[in-house]
Short mmCIF file of C-alpha atoms in Angstrom, two decimals:
data_model
loop_
_atom_site.label_atom_id
_atom_site.label_comp_id
_atom_site.label_asym_id
_atom_site.label_seq_id
_atom_site.Cartn_x
_atom_site.Cartn_y
_atom_site.Cartn_z
CA MET A 1 -5.56 18.61 -14.30
CA PRO A 2 -2.56 16.93 -16.58
CA ALA A 3 -2.49 13.04 -15.78
CA PRO A 4 0.75 13.39 -14.13
CA GLY A 5 -0.50 15.57 -11.47
CA LEU A 6 -3.24 13.35 -10.98
CA VAL A 7 -0.89 10.32 -10.01
CA LEU A 8 1.32 12.86 -7.87
CA GLY A 9 -2.07 13.97 -6.16
CA GLY A 10 -2.70 10.23 -5.24
CA ILE A 11 0.53 9.57 -3.73
CA LEU A 12 0.27 12.82 -1.67
CA GLY A 13 -2.92 11.51 -0.46
CA LEU A 14 -1.80 8.22 0.41
CA GLN A 15 1.28 9.49 2.47
CA GLY A 16 -0.40 12.52 3.71
CA GLY A 17 -2.87 9.81 5.25
CA ALA A 18 -0.12 7.85 6.60
CA ALA A 19 0.87 11.23 8.27
CA LEU A 20 -2.17 11.97 9.54
CA THR A 21 -2.52 8.70 11.24
CA THR A 22 0.23 9.43 13.64
CA ARG A 23 -2.14 11.90 15.27
CA LEU A 24 -4.57 8.59 16.22
CA TYR A 25 -1.47 6.73 17.85
CA PRO A 26 -1.58 8.03 21.31
CA ALA A 27 -5.16 7.29 21.77
CA VAL A 28 -5.77 3.99 19.97
CA GLY A 29 -2.44 2.94 18.75
CA PRO A 30 -1.41 1.56 15.40
CA ALA A 31 -3.55 -1.66 15.57
CA GLY A 32 -6.74 0.52 16.45
CA VAL A 33 -6.02 2.76 13.31
CA VAL A 34 -5.70 -0.35 11.14
CA THR A 35 -9.17 -1.61 12.84
CA LEU A 36 -10.81 1.75 12.09
CA ARG A 37 -9.18 2.18 8.63
CA LEU A 38 -10.45 -1.62 7.41
CA ALA A 39 -13.63 -1.26 8.99
CA VAL A 40 -14.70 1.88 7.02
CA ALA A 41 -13.35 0.28 3.89
CA ALA A 42 -15.36 -2.67 4.43
CA LEU A 43 -18.43 -0.80 5.14
CA ALA A 44 -17.86 1.05 2.07
CA LEU A 45 -17.06 -1.44 -0.49
CA THR A 46 -19.87 -3.79 1.00
CA ALA A 47 -22.43 -1.23 0.62
CA LEU A 48 -21.17 -0.52 -3.20
CA TRP A 49 -20.80 -3.88 -4.13
CA ARG A 50 -23.32 -6.13 -1.83
CA PRO A 51 -21.10 -9.27 -1.93
CA ARG A 52 -22.60 -12.61 -1.44
CA ILE A 53 -21.00 -15.01 1.14
CA ARG A 54 -22.25 -17.96 -0.77
CA GLY A 55 -19.61 -18.96 -3.83
CA ASP A 56 -17.62 -21.56 -4.75
CA ARG A 57 -15.04 -22.78 -1.86
CA ALA A 58 -11.70 -21.96 -3.93
CA THR A 59 -12.90 -18.55 -4.54
CA LEU A 60 -13.59 -17.76 -0.65
CA VAL A 61 -10.34 -19.41 0.29
CA VAL A 62 -8.55 -16.95 -2.19
CA ALA A 63 -10.48 -14.11 -0.86
CA ALA A 64 -9.67 -15.05 2.60
CA ALA A 65 -5.83 -15.43 1.80
CA ALA A 66 -6.03 -11.81 0.22
CA GLY A 67 -7.71 -10.39 3.33
CA THR A 68 -5.32 -12.03 5.47
CA LEU A 69 -2.27 -10.57 3.56
CA LEU A 70 -4.13 -7.48 3.53
CA ALA A 71 -4.60 -7.25 7.46
CA VAL A 72 -1.09 -8.46 8.20
CA HIS A 73 0.20 -5.60 5.70
CA HIS A 74 -1.56 -3.00 7.55
CA LEU A 75 -0.85 -4.21 10.92
CA ALA A 76 2.82 -4.38 10.09
CA TYR A 77 2.91 -1.04 8.18
CA TYR A 78 1.41 1.08 10.76
CA GLU A 79 3.63 -0.61 13.54
CA ALA A 80 6.53 0.66 11.12
CA VAL A 81 5.43 4.27 10.68
CA ALA A 82 4.94 4.38 14.28
CA ARG A 83 8.61 3.48 14.99
CA LEU A 84 10.56 4.80 11.55
CA PRO A 85 10.63 7.99 9.58
CA LEU A 86 7.70 7.95 7.05
CA GLY A 87 10.17 7.80 4.08
CA ALA A 88 12.20 4.86 5.63
CA ALA A 89 9.18 2.78 6.39
CA THR A 90 7.78 3.38 2.83
CA THR A 91 11.17 2.72 0.97
CA LEU A 92 11.41 -0.81 2.96
CA GLU A 93 7.94 -1.76 1.93
CA PHE A 94 8.54 -0.65 -1.53
CA LEU A 95 10.97 -3.50 -1.88
CA GLY A 96 8.09 -6.01 -1.91
CA PRO A 97 6.15 -5.42 -5.21
CA LEU A 98 9.52 -4.33 -6.68
CA ALA A 99 10.62 -8.06 -5.86
CA VAL A 100 7.85 -9.41 -7.56
CA ALA A 101 8.64 -7.50 -10.70
CA LEU A 102 12.08 -8.60 -10.47
CA CYS A 103 11.54 -12.15 -9.34
CA GLY A 104 12.37 -14.97 -11.75
CA SER A 105 14.17 -12.63 -14.18
CA ARG A 106 17.47 -13.76 -15.73
CA ARG A 107 17.94 -10.66 -17.71
CA ALA A 108 21.33 -8.40 -16.66
CA PRO A 109 19.28 -5.37 -16.51
CA ASP A 110 17.03 -6.62 -13.68
CA LEU A 111 19.98 -7.84 -11.74
CA LEU A 112 21.34 -4.36 -11.92
CA TRP A 113 18.35 -3.10 -10.66
CA ALA A 114 17.94 -5.65 -7.70
CA GLY A 115 21.56 -4.54 -6.80
CA LEU A 116 20.63 -1.15 -6.92
CA ALA A 117 17.72 -1.67 -4.43
CA ALA A 118 20.03 -3.54 -2.17
CA THR A 119 22.43 -0.61 -2.08
CA GLY A 120 19.38 1.63 -1.38
CA VAL A 121 18.41 -0.72 1.91
CA LEU A 122 22.21 -0.58 2.96
CA LEU A 123 22.43 3.11 2.59
CA LEU A 124 19.11 3.71 4.27
CA GLY A 125 19.84 1.32 7.26
CA GLY A 126 23.57 1.64 7.67
CA SER A 127 24.11 5.43 8.02
CA GLY A 128 22.78 8.67 9.53
CA THR A 129 19.49 8.42 11.47
CA ALA A 130 19.42 5.30 13.56
CA LEU A 131 16.33 2.84 12.63
CA ASP A 132 14.43 1.05 15.27
CA THR A 133 14.88 -2.71 14.52
CA THR A 134 11.40 -3.61 15.00
CA GLY A 135 10.27 -1.11 12.72
CA VAL A 136 12.68 -2.21 10.06
CA VAL A 137 11.26 -5.80 10.43
CA CYS A 138 7.68 -4.75 10.37
CA ALA A 139 8.12 -2.63 7.21
CA THR A 140 10.02 -5.61 5.92
CA VAL A 141 6.87 -7.99 6.74
CA ALA A 142 4.54 -5.20 4.88
CA GLY A 143 6.59 -5.45 1.91
CA CYS A 144 6.20 -8.95 1.86
CA CYS A 145 2.33 -8.92 2.22
CA TRP A 146 2.16 -6.38 -0.30
CA GLY A 147 4.27 -8.61 -2.79
CA GLY A 148 2.09 -11.66 -1.75
CA TYR A 149 -1.05 -9.62 -2.31
CA ILE A 150 -0.04 -8.53 -5.75
CA LEU A 151 0.07 -12.57 -6.53
CA VAL A 152 -2.88 -13.53 -4.77
CA GLY A 153 -5.07 -10.70 -5.56
CA LYS A 154 -4.43 -11.45 -9.13
CA ARG A 155 -6.05 -14.89 -8.65
CA LEU A 156 -9.00 -13.10 -6.98
CA ALA A 157 -9.26 -10.66 -9.74
CA GLU A 158 -9.58 -13.44 -12.41
CA ARG A 159 -12.05 -15.38 -10.21
CA VAL A 160 -14.33 -12.25 -9.58
CA PRO A 161 -13.96 -9.55 -12.07
CA ASP A 162 -15.88 -6.90 -10.40
CA GLY A 163 -15.52 -5.41 -6.69
CA ARG A 164 -17.40 -8.10 -4.88
CA GLY A 165 -14.12 -10.16 -4.28
CA LEU A 166 -12.23 -7.00 -3.02
CA ALA A 167 -15.34 -6.48 -0.72
CA LEU A 168 -15.03 -9.65 0.83
CA ALA A 169 -11.35 -9.64 1.41
CA VAL A 170 -11.46 -6.28 2.94
CA ALA A 171 -14.09 -7.44 5.41
CA TRP A 172 -12.25 -10.45 6.17
CA GLY A 173 -9.27 -8.35 6.82
CA ALA A 174 -11.15 -6.09 9.15
CA LEU A 175 -12.78 -8.82 10.92
CA LEU A 176 -8.95 -10.06 11.63
CA SER A 177 -7.79 -6.90 12.79
CA LEU A 178 -10.65 -6.57 15.29
CA PRO A 179 -9.45 -8.17 18.34
CA TYR A 180 -5.98 -6.41 17.91
CA GLY A 181 -7.81 -3.08 17.59
CA ILE A 182 -10.32 -3.78 20.69
CA THR A 183 -7.22 -5.16 22.82
CA GLN A 184 -5.16 -1.99 22.14
CA ALA A 185 -7.84 0.59 21.98
CA GLY A 186 -10.85 -0.60 23.67
CA THR A 187 -13.82 1.60 23.73
CA ARG A 188 -11.69 4.57 22.45
CA LEU A 189 -12.55 3.21 18.98
CA LEU A 190 -15.91 4.72 19.26
CA ASP A 191 -14.89 8.26 20.08
CA PRO A 192 -16.38 10.86 17.83
CA GLY A 193 -13.29 12.78 17.25
CA ILE A 194 -11.20 9.47 16.86
CA LEU A 195 -13.70 8.57 14.37
CA ALA A 196 -13.54 11.87 12.36
CA VAL A 197 -9.89 11.73 11.75
CA ALA A 198 -10.37 8.00 11.01
CA ALA A 199 -12.90 9.22 8.08
CA ALA A 200 -10.40 12.04 7.08
CA VAL A 201 -7.77 9.32 6.88
CA ALA A 202 -10.05 6.95 4.60
CA VAL A 203 -10.69 10.03 2.22
CA LEU A 204 -7.21 10.80 1.69
CA SER A 205 -5.91 7.15 1.53
CA SER A 206 -8.69 5.53 -0.44
CA VAL A 207 -11.17 7.62 -2.09
CA LEU A 208 -8.80 10.41 -3.27
CA PRO A 209 -6.00 7.97 -4.52
CA TYR A 210 -8.52 5.75 -6.20
CA THR A 211 -10.55 8.39 -8.16
CA VAL A 212 -7.60 10.40 -9.41
CA GLN A 213 -5.39 7.37 -10.17
CA LEU A 214 -8.01 5.61 -12.11
CA GLU A 215 -8.44 8.69 -14.01
CA ALA A 216 -4.92 8.94 -14.66
CA LEU A 217 -4.77 5.33 -15.80
CA ARG A 218 -7.13 6.16 -18.71
CA ARG A 219 -4.68 8.84 -19.85
CA LEU A 220 -1.15 6.97 -19.17
CA THR A 221 0.43 3.94 -20.49
CA PRO A 222 1.34 1.38 -17.59
CA ARG A 223 4.99 2.23 -18.25
CA VAL A 224 4.61 5.75 -17.55
CA PHE A 225 2.34 5.04 -14.54
CA GLY A 226 4.63 2.84 -13.12
CA VAL A 227 7.71 5.18 -13.37
CA LEU A 228 5.58 7.99 -11.76
CA THR A 229 4.57 5.88 -8.99
CA SER A 230 8.24 4.93 -8.20
CA MET A 231 8.48 8.47 -6.63
CA GLU A 232 6.37 7.52 -3.84
CA PRO A 233 9.51 6.69 -1.29
CA ALA A 234 11.01 10.09 -1.94
CA ILE A 235 7.51 11.66 -1.68
CA GLY A 236 6.83 9.78 1.83
CA ALA A 237 10.55 11.01 3.14
CA LEU A 238 9.50 14.45 1.85
CA ILE A 239 6.32 14.25 3.72
CA GLY A 240 7.87 12.95 6.81
CA LEU A 241 10.12 15.99 6.69
CA LEU A 242 7.77 18.67 6.25
CA LEU A 243 4.63 17.51 8.40
CA LEU A 244 6.24 15.42 10.79
CA GLY A 245 10.01 16.80 11.31
CA GLN A 246 11.42 13.53 10.62
CA HIS A 247 14.93 13.98 9.42
CA LEU A 248 17.26 11.43 7.29
CA ALA A 249 20.95 11.88 6.44
CA ALA A 250 22.13 12.23 3.13
CA PRO A 251 23.34 8.81 2.72
CA GLN A 252 19.63 7.79 3.71
CA TRP A 253 18.39 10.09 1.16
CA ALA A 254 20.48 8.48 -1.28
CA GLY A 255 18.95 5.16 -0.34
CA VAL A 256 15.52 6.40 -0.99
CA ALA A 257 16.37 7.54 -4.34
CA ALA A 258 18.14 4.34 -5.26
CA VAL A 259 15.10 2.07 -4.74
CA GLY A 260 12.93 4.58 -6.63
CA LEU A 261 15.38 4.42 -9.48
CA ALA A 262 15.52 0.64 -9.21
CA ALA A 263 11.58 0.70 -9.58
CA VAL A 264 12.02 2.97 -12.54
CA GLY A 265 14.55 0.69 -14.17
CA ALA A 266 12.52 -2.40 -13.39
CA THR A 267 9.27 -0.69 -14.88
CA ARG A 268 11.03 0.31 -18.07
CA THR A 269 12.73 -3.05 -18.53
CA GLU A 270 9.52 -4.91 -18.20
CA ALA A 271 7.79 -2.58 -20.43
CA SER A 272 10.59 -3.35 -23.31
CA ALA A 273 9.54 -7.06 -22.66
CA ASP A 274 5.85 -6.30 -23.08
CA ALA A 275 5.39 -7.69 -19.40
CA ILE A 276 4.53 -5.02 -17.11
CA PRO A 277 3.67 -5.86 -13.24
CA ALA A 278 2.48 -2.69 -11.97
CA VAL A 279 3.86 -1.65 -8.74
CA THR A 280 0.78 -0.60 -6.75
CA GLU A 281 -0.85 -0.70 -3.45
CA PRO A 282 -2.19 -3.76 -2.13
CA LEU A 283 -5.96 -4.05 -3.18
CA GLY A 284 -7.30 -3.74 -6.56
CA GLU A 285 -10.82 -2.70 -7.99
CA GLY A 286 -11.32 -6.31 -9.23
CA GLY A 287 -10.56 -7.85 -5.88
CA GLY A 288 -6.82 -7.64 -6.12
CA ASP A 289 -5.79 -6.20 -9.54
CA THR A 290 -2.23 -5.31 -9.93
CA GLY A 291 -3.11 -2.04 -11.73
CA PRO A 292 -3.48 1.50 -10.22
CA ALA A 293 -7.00 0.90 -9.01
CA GLY A 294 -5.10 -1.31 -6.40
CA ARG A 295 -4.84 1.87 -4.20
CA ILE A 296 -8.53 1.72 -3.09
CA ALA A 297 -8.85 1.04 0.77
CA SER A 298 -5.07 0.18 0.76
CA GLY A 299 -5.10 2.47 3.98
CA ARG A 300 -1.56 3.68 3.64
#
Protein backbone atom coordinates (compact mmCIF):
# COMPACT_ATOMS: atom_id res chain seq x y z
CA MET A 1 0.00 0.00 0.00
CA PRO A 2 1.29 3.53 -0.76
CA ALA A 3 2.60 5.42 2.26
CA PRO A 4 -0.16 8.10 2.16
CA GLY A 5 -2.69 5.28 2.29
CA LEU A 6 -1.03 3.94 5.42
CA VAL A 7 -1.32 7.34 7.10
CA LEU A 8 -4.96 7.57 6.07
CA GLY A 9 -5.61 4.08 7.40
CA GLY A 10 -4.10 5.03 10.75
CA ILE A 11 -6.28 8.13 11.01
CA LEU A 12 -9.37 6.10 10.09
CA GLY A 13 -8.49 3.63 12.84
CA LEU A 14 -8.10 6.37 15.43
CA GLN A 15 -11.35 8.10 14.57
CA GLY A 16 -13.20 4.83 14.02
CA GLY A 17 -12.09 3.69 17.46
CA ALA A 18 -13.35 6.93 18.96
CA ALA A 19 -16.71 6.42 17.23
CA LEU A 20 -16.88 2.82 18.47
CA THR A 21 -16.41 3.91 22.06
CA THR A 22 -19.79 5.65 21.95
CA ARG A 23 -21.36 2.17 22.06
CA LEU A 24 -19.83 1.70 25.50
CA TYR A 25 -20.99 4.99 26.97
CA PRO A 26 -24.46 3.80 28.07
CA ALA A 27 -22.88 0.87 29.93
CA VAL A 28 -19.68 2.25 31.46
CA GLY A 29 -19.59 5.96 30.63
CA PRO A 30 -16.60 7.89 29.30
CA ALA A 31 -14.53 7.28 32.45
CA GLY A 32 -15.12 3.54 32.19
CA VAL A 33 -13.98 3.61 28.57
CA VAL A 34 -10.80 5.44 29.56
CA THR A 35 -10.05 2.95 32.34
CA LEU A 36 -10.48 -0.03 30.01
CA ARG A 37 -8.52 1.62 27.23
CA LEU A 38 -5.55 2.54 29.40
CA ALA A 39 -5.60 -0.77 31.27
CA VAL A 40 -5.38 -2.74 28.02
CA ALA A 41 -2.59 -0.49 26.77
CA ALA A 42 -0.70 -0.74 30.07
CA LEU A 43 -0.88 -4.54 30.10
CA ALA A 44 0.32 -4.79 26.50
CA LEU A 45 3.17 -2.31 26.92
CA THR A 46 4.30 -3.78 30.24
CA ALA A 47 4.41 -7.26 28.73
CA LEU A 48 6.35 -5.94 25.75
CA TRP A 49 8.90 -3.72 27.49
CA ARG A 50 9.00 -5.10 31.07
CA PRO A 51 9.87 -1.74 32.66
CA ARG A 52 11.59 -1.61 36.04
CA ILE A 53 10.14 0.53 38.78
CA ARG A 54 13.59 1.25 40.10
CA GLY A 55 15.32 4.16 38.48
CA ASP A 56 16.52 7.66 39.11
CA ARG A 57 13.91 9.83 40.75
CA ALA A 58 13.95 12.49 38.02
CA THR A 59 13.01 9.95 35.34
CA LEU A 60 10.19 8.56 37.46
CA VAL A 61 8.87 12.09 38.04
CA VAL A 62 8.87 12.81 34.31
CA ALA A 63 7.14 9.47 33.61
CA ALA A 64 4.51 10.27 36.23
CA ALA A 65 3.96 13.72 34.72
CA ALA A 66 3.52 12.19 31.26
CA GLY A 67 1.11 9.58 32.63
CA THR A 68 -0.90 12.23 34.44
CA LEU A 69 -1.24 14.31 31.27
CA LEU A 70 -2.22 11.16 29.42
CA ALA A 71 -4.95 10.24 31.91
CA VAL A 72 -6.40 13.76 32.02
CA HIS A 73 -6.28 13.96 28.23
CA HIS A 74 -8.22 10.71 27.85
CA LEU A 75 -10.81 11.60 30.47
CA ALA A 76 -11.36 15.04 28.95
CA TYR A 77 -11.41 13.87 25.34
CA TYR A 78 -13.90 11.05 25.90
CA GLU A 79 -16.13 13.36 27.90
CA ALA A 80 -15.98 15.77 24.96
CA VAL A 81 -16.86 13.02 22.46
CA ALA A 82 -19.85 12.13 24.63
CA ARG A 83 -21.16 15.70 24.33
CA LEU A 84 -19.94 17.00 20.95
CA PRO A 85 -19.90 15.83 17.34
CA LEU A 86 -16.71 13.83 16.79
CA GLY A 87 -15.38 16.32 14.25
CA ALA A 88 -15.86 19.26 16.60
CA ALA A 89 -14.19 17.49 19.52
CA THR A 90 -11.21 16.43 17.39
CA THR A 91 -10.81 19.90 15.87
CA LEU A 92 -10.74 21.63 19.25
CA GLU A 93 -8.34 19.03 20.63
CA PHE A 94 -6.08 19.50 17.59
CA LEU A 95 -5.42 23.08 18.66
CA GLY A 96 -3.12 21.87 21.46
CA PRO A 97 -0.28 20.48 19.34
CA LEU A 98 -0.85 23.25 16.80
CA ALA A 99 -0.24 25.79 19.56
CA VAL A 100 2.99 23.97 20.48
CA ALA A 101 4.10 24.16 16.86
CA LEU A 102 3.41 27.89 16.71
CA CYS A 103 4.43 28.87 20.24
CA GLY A 104 7.28 31.35 20.47
CA SER A 105 7.45 32.01 16.75
CA ARG A 106 7.78 35.59 15.52
CA ARG A 107 7.57 34.77 11.83
CA ALA A 108 4.72 36.44 9.97
CA PRO A 109 3.49 33.22 8.31
CA ASP A 110 3.02 31.59 11.72
CA LEU A 111 0.87 34.50 12.85
CA LEU A 112 -1.22 33.90 9.75
CA TRP A 113 -1.70 30.22 10.63
CA ALA A 114 -2.58 31.09 14.21
CA GLY A 115 -5.18 33.56 12.98
CA LEU A 116 -6.59 30.97 10.58
CA ALA A 117 -6.91 28.45 13.41
CA ALA A 118 -8.65 31.03 15.61
CA THR A 119 -11.06 31.79 12.77
CA GLY A 120 -11.78 28.09 12.47
CA VAL A 121 -12.67 27.88 16.15
CA LEU A 122 -14.99 30.87 15.85
CA LEU A 123 -16.73 29.31 12.86
CA LEU A 124 -17.01 25.99 14.66
CA GLY A 125 -18.59 27.42 17.80
CA GLY A 126 -20.42 30.48 16.55
CA SER A 127 -22.83 29.05 14.00
CA GLY A 128 -24.84 26.00 13.01
CA THR A 129 -25.19 23.07 15.42
CA ALA A 130 -25.07 24.26 19.03
CA LEU A 131 -22.05 22.92 20.89
CA ASP A 132 -22.35 21.84 24.52
CA THR A 133 -20.31 24.20 26.71
CA THR A 134 -18.99 21.43 28.94
CA GLY A 135 -17.96 19.47 25.88
CA VAL A 136 -16.09 22.45 24.47
CA VAL A 137 -14.25 22.92 27.76
CA CYS A 138 -13.35 19.22 27.90
CA ALA A 139 -12.06 19.22 24.31
CA THR A 140 -9.96 22.30 25.06
CA VAL A 141 -8.52 20.68 28.18
CA ALA A 142 -7.70 17.59 26.11
CA GLY A 143 -5.89 19.79 23.60
CA CYS A 144 -3.88 21.45 26.36
CA CYS A 145 -2.89 18.05 27.73
CA TRP A 146 -1.93 16.84 24.27
CA GLY A 147 0.31 19.87 23.81
CA GLY A 148 1.76 19.41 27.29
CA TYR A 149 2.42 15.74 26.61
CA ILE A 150 4.46 16.63 23.53
CA LEU A 151 6.75 18.78 25.70
CA VAL A 152 6.96 16.43 28.70
CA GLY A 153 7.10 13.33 26.54
CA LYS A 154 10.13 14.66 24.70
CA ARG A 155 12.00 14.88 27.99
CA LEU A 156 10.97 11.32 28.85
CA ALA A 157 12.11 10.07 25.44
CA GLU A 158 15.50 11.69 26.01
CA ARG A 159 15.86 9.96 29.37
CA VAL A 160 14.54 6.54 28.31
CA PRO A 161 15.34 5.80 24.65
CA ASP A 162 13.10 2.74 24.36
CA GLY A 163 9.50 1.95 25.29
CA ARG A 164 10.05 1.42 29.01
CA GLY A 165 9.29 5.05 29.79
CA LEU A 166 6.10 4.85 27.76
CA ALA A 167 5.05 1.69 29.60
CA LEU A 168 5.58 3.38 32.98
CA ALA A 169 3.65 6.47 31.89
CA VAL A 170 0.69 4.46 30.57
CA ALA A 171 0.60 2.27 33.68
CA TRP A 172 0.54 5.37 35.90
CA GLY A 173 -2.18 6.91 33.77
CA ALA A 174 -4.24 3.72 34.04
CA LEU A 175 -3.92 3.76 37.83
CA LEU A 176 -5.02 7.40 37.97
CA SER A 177 -8.08 6.70 35.82
CA LEU A 178 -9.10 3.60 37.77
CA PRO A 179 -11.05 5.34 40.59
CA TYR A 180 -13.04 7.36 38.04
CA GLY A 181 -13.84 4.28 35.99
CA ILE A 182 -14.91 2.25 39.00
CA THR A 183 -17.05 5.09 40.30
CA GLN A 184 -18.84 5.47 36.98
CA ALA A 185 -19.07 1.83 35.86
CA GLY A 186 -18.43 -0.45 38.84
CA THR A 187 -18.39 -4.18 38.08
CA ARG A 188 -19.69 -3.56 34.54
CA LEU A 189 -16.04 -3.03 33.61
CA LEU A 190 -15.64 -6.82 33.84
CA ASP A 191 -18.54 -7.68 31.52
CA PRO A 192 -17.24 -9.95 28.70
CA GLY A 193 -19.17 -8.08 26.00
CA ILE A 194 -17.82 -4.73 27.15
CA LEU A 195 -14.29 -6.12 27.33
CA ALA A 196 -14.64 -7.40 23.75
CA VAL A 197 -15.60 -3.96 22.45
CA ALA A 198 -12.78 -2.41 24.48
CA ALA A 199 -10.33 -4.83 22.85
CA ALA A 200 -11.64 -3.82 19.41
CA VAL A 201 -11.13 -0.16 20.32
CA ALA A 202 -7.57 -0.97 21.40
CA VAL A 203 -6.83 -2.59 18.03
CA LEU A 204 -8.37 0.27 16.04
CA SER A 205 -6.91 3.13 18.04
CA SER A 206 -3.50 1.69 18.98
CA VAL A 207 -2.26 -1.43 17.23
CA LEU A 208 -3.46 -0.52 13.73
CA PRO A 209 -2.38 3.16 13.72
CA TYR A 210 0.97 2.41 15.35
CA THR A 211 1.82 -0.35 12.88
CA VAL A 212 0.81 1.34 9.65
CA GLN A 213 2.01 4.84 10.50
CA LEU A 214 5.38 3.63 11.72
CA GLU A 215 5.79 1.97 8.33
CA ALA A 216 4.65 5.21 6.66
CA LEU A 217 7.31 7.15 8.58
CA ARG A 218 9.98 5.00 7.00
CA ARG A 219 8.80 6.09 3.55
CA LEU A 220 7.77 9.73 4.09
CA THR A 221 9.53 12.90 5.18
CA PRO A 222 8.30 14.48 8.43
CA ARG A 223 6.87 17.42 6.46
CA VAL A 224 4.72 15.20 4.25
CA PHE A 225 3.64 13.12 7.23
CA GLY A 226 2.64 16.27 9.13
CA VAL A 227 0.58 17.51 6.19
CA LEU A 228 -1.23 14.17 5.89
CA THR A 229 -2.04 13.94 9.59
CA SER A 230 -3.54 17.42 9.41
CA MET A 231 -6.52 15.78 7.70
CA GLU A 232 -7.58 14.26 11.02
CA PRO A 233 -10.17 16.91 12.05
CA ALA A 234 -11.92 16.62 8.69
CA ILE A 235 -11.83 12.82 8.76
CA GLY A 236 -13.22 12.88 12.30
CA ALA A 237 -16.09 15.05 11.10
CA LEU A 238 -16.79 12.69 8.20
CA ILE A 239 -16.78 9.60 10.43
CA GLY A 240 -19.07 11.37 12.88
CA LEU A 241 -21.45 12.08 10.01
CA LEU A 242 -21.34 8.63 8.39
CA LEU A 243 -21.20 6.37 11.45
CA LEU A 244 -22.89 8.43 14.14
CA GLY A 245 -25.23 10.66 12.13
CA GLN A 246 -23.64 13.82 13.55
CA HIS A 247 -24.31 16.84 11.36
CA LEU A 248 -22.36 20.08 11.19
CA ALA A 249 -23.51 23.25 9.46
CA ALA A 250 -21.61 24.60 6.45
CA PRO A 251 -19.77 27.29 8.48
CA GLN A 252 -18.69 24.62 10.96
CA TRP A 253 -17.29 22.46 8.16
CA ALA A 254 -15.39 25.55 7.07
CA GLY A 255 -14.04 25.88 10.62
CA VAL A 256 -12.83 22.27 10.59
CA ALA A 257 -11.11 22.91 7.24
CA ALA A 258 -9.53 26.12 8.54
CA VAL A 259 -7.90 24.34 11.49
CA GLY A 260 -6.61 21.62 9.19
CA LEU A 261 -5.19 24.16 6.75
CA ALA A 262 -3.54 26.01 9.64
CA ALA A 263 -1.83 22.77 10.68
CA VAL A 264 -0.67 22.16 7.11
CA GLY A 265 0.68 25.71 6.89
CA ALA A 266 2.47 25.46 10.23
CA THR A 267 4.06 22.16 9.19
CA ARG A 268 5.30 23.58 5.89
CA THR A 269 6.64 26.71 7.56
CA GLU A 270 8.52 24.67 10.15
CA ALA A 271 9.91 22.45 7.38
CA SER A 272 11.39 25.49 5.67
CA ALA A 273 13.09 26.40 8.95
CA ASP A 274 14.40 22.83 9.45
CA ALA A 275 12.51 22.49 12.75
CA ILE A 276 9.46 20.30 12.51
CA PRO A 277 7.51 19.59 15.73
CA ALA A 278 5.29 16.85 14.34
CA VAL A 279 1.62 17.07 15.28
CA THR A 280 0.87 13.64 16.66
CA GLU A 281 -1.08 11.73 19.20
CA PRO A 282 -0.13 12.04 22.86
CA LEU A 283 2.18 9.06 23.16
CA GLY A 284 5.44 8.02 21.60
CA GLU A 285 7.26 4.73 21.22
CA GLY A 286 10.15 6.12 23.18
CA GLY A 287 7.98 7.27 26.07
CA GLY A 288 6.73 10.43 24.48
CA ASP A 289 8.36 10.86 21.09
CA THR A 290 6.71 13.61 19.11
CA GLY A 291 6.86 11.55 15.93
CA PRO A 292 4.11 9.42 14.44
CA ALA A 293 4.95 6.53 16.71
CA GLY A 294 3.21 8.71 19.27
CA ARG A 295 -0.08 7.21 18.20
CA ILE A 296 0.46 3.95 20.06
CA ALA A 297 -1.91 3.66 22.99
CA SER A 298 -3.20 7.18 22.46
CA GLY A 299 -6.70 5.80 22.84
CA ARG A 300 -8.42 8.23 20.57
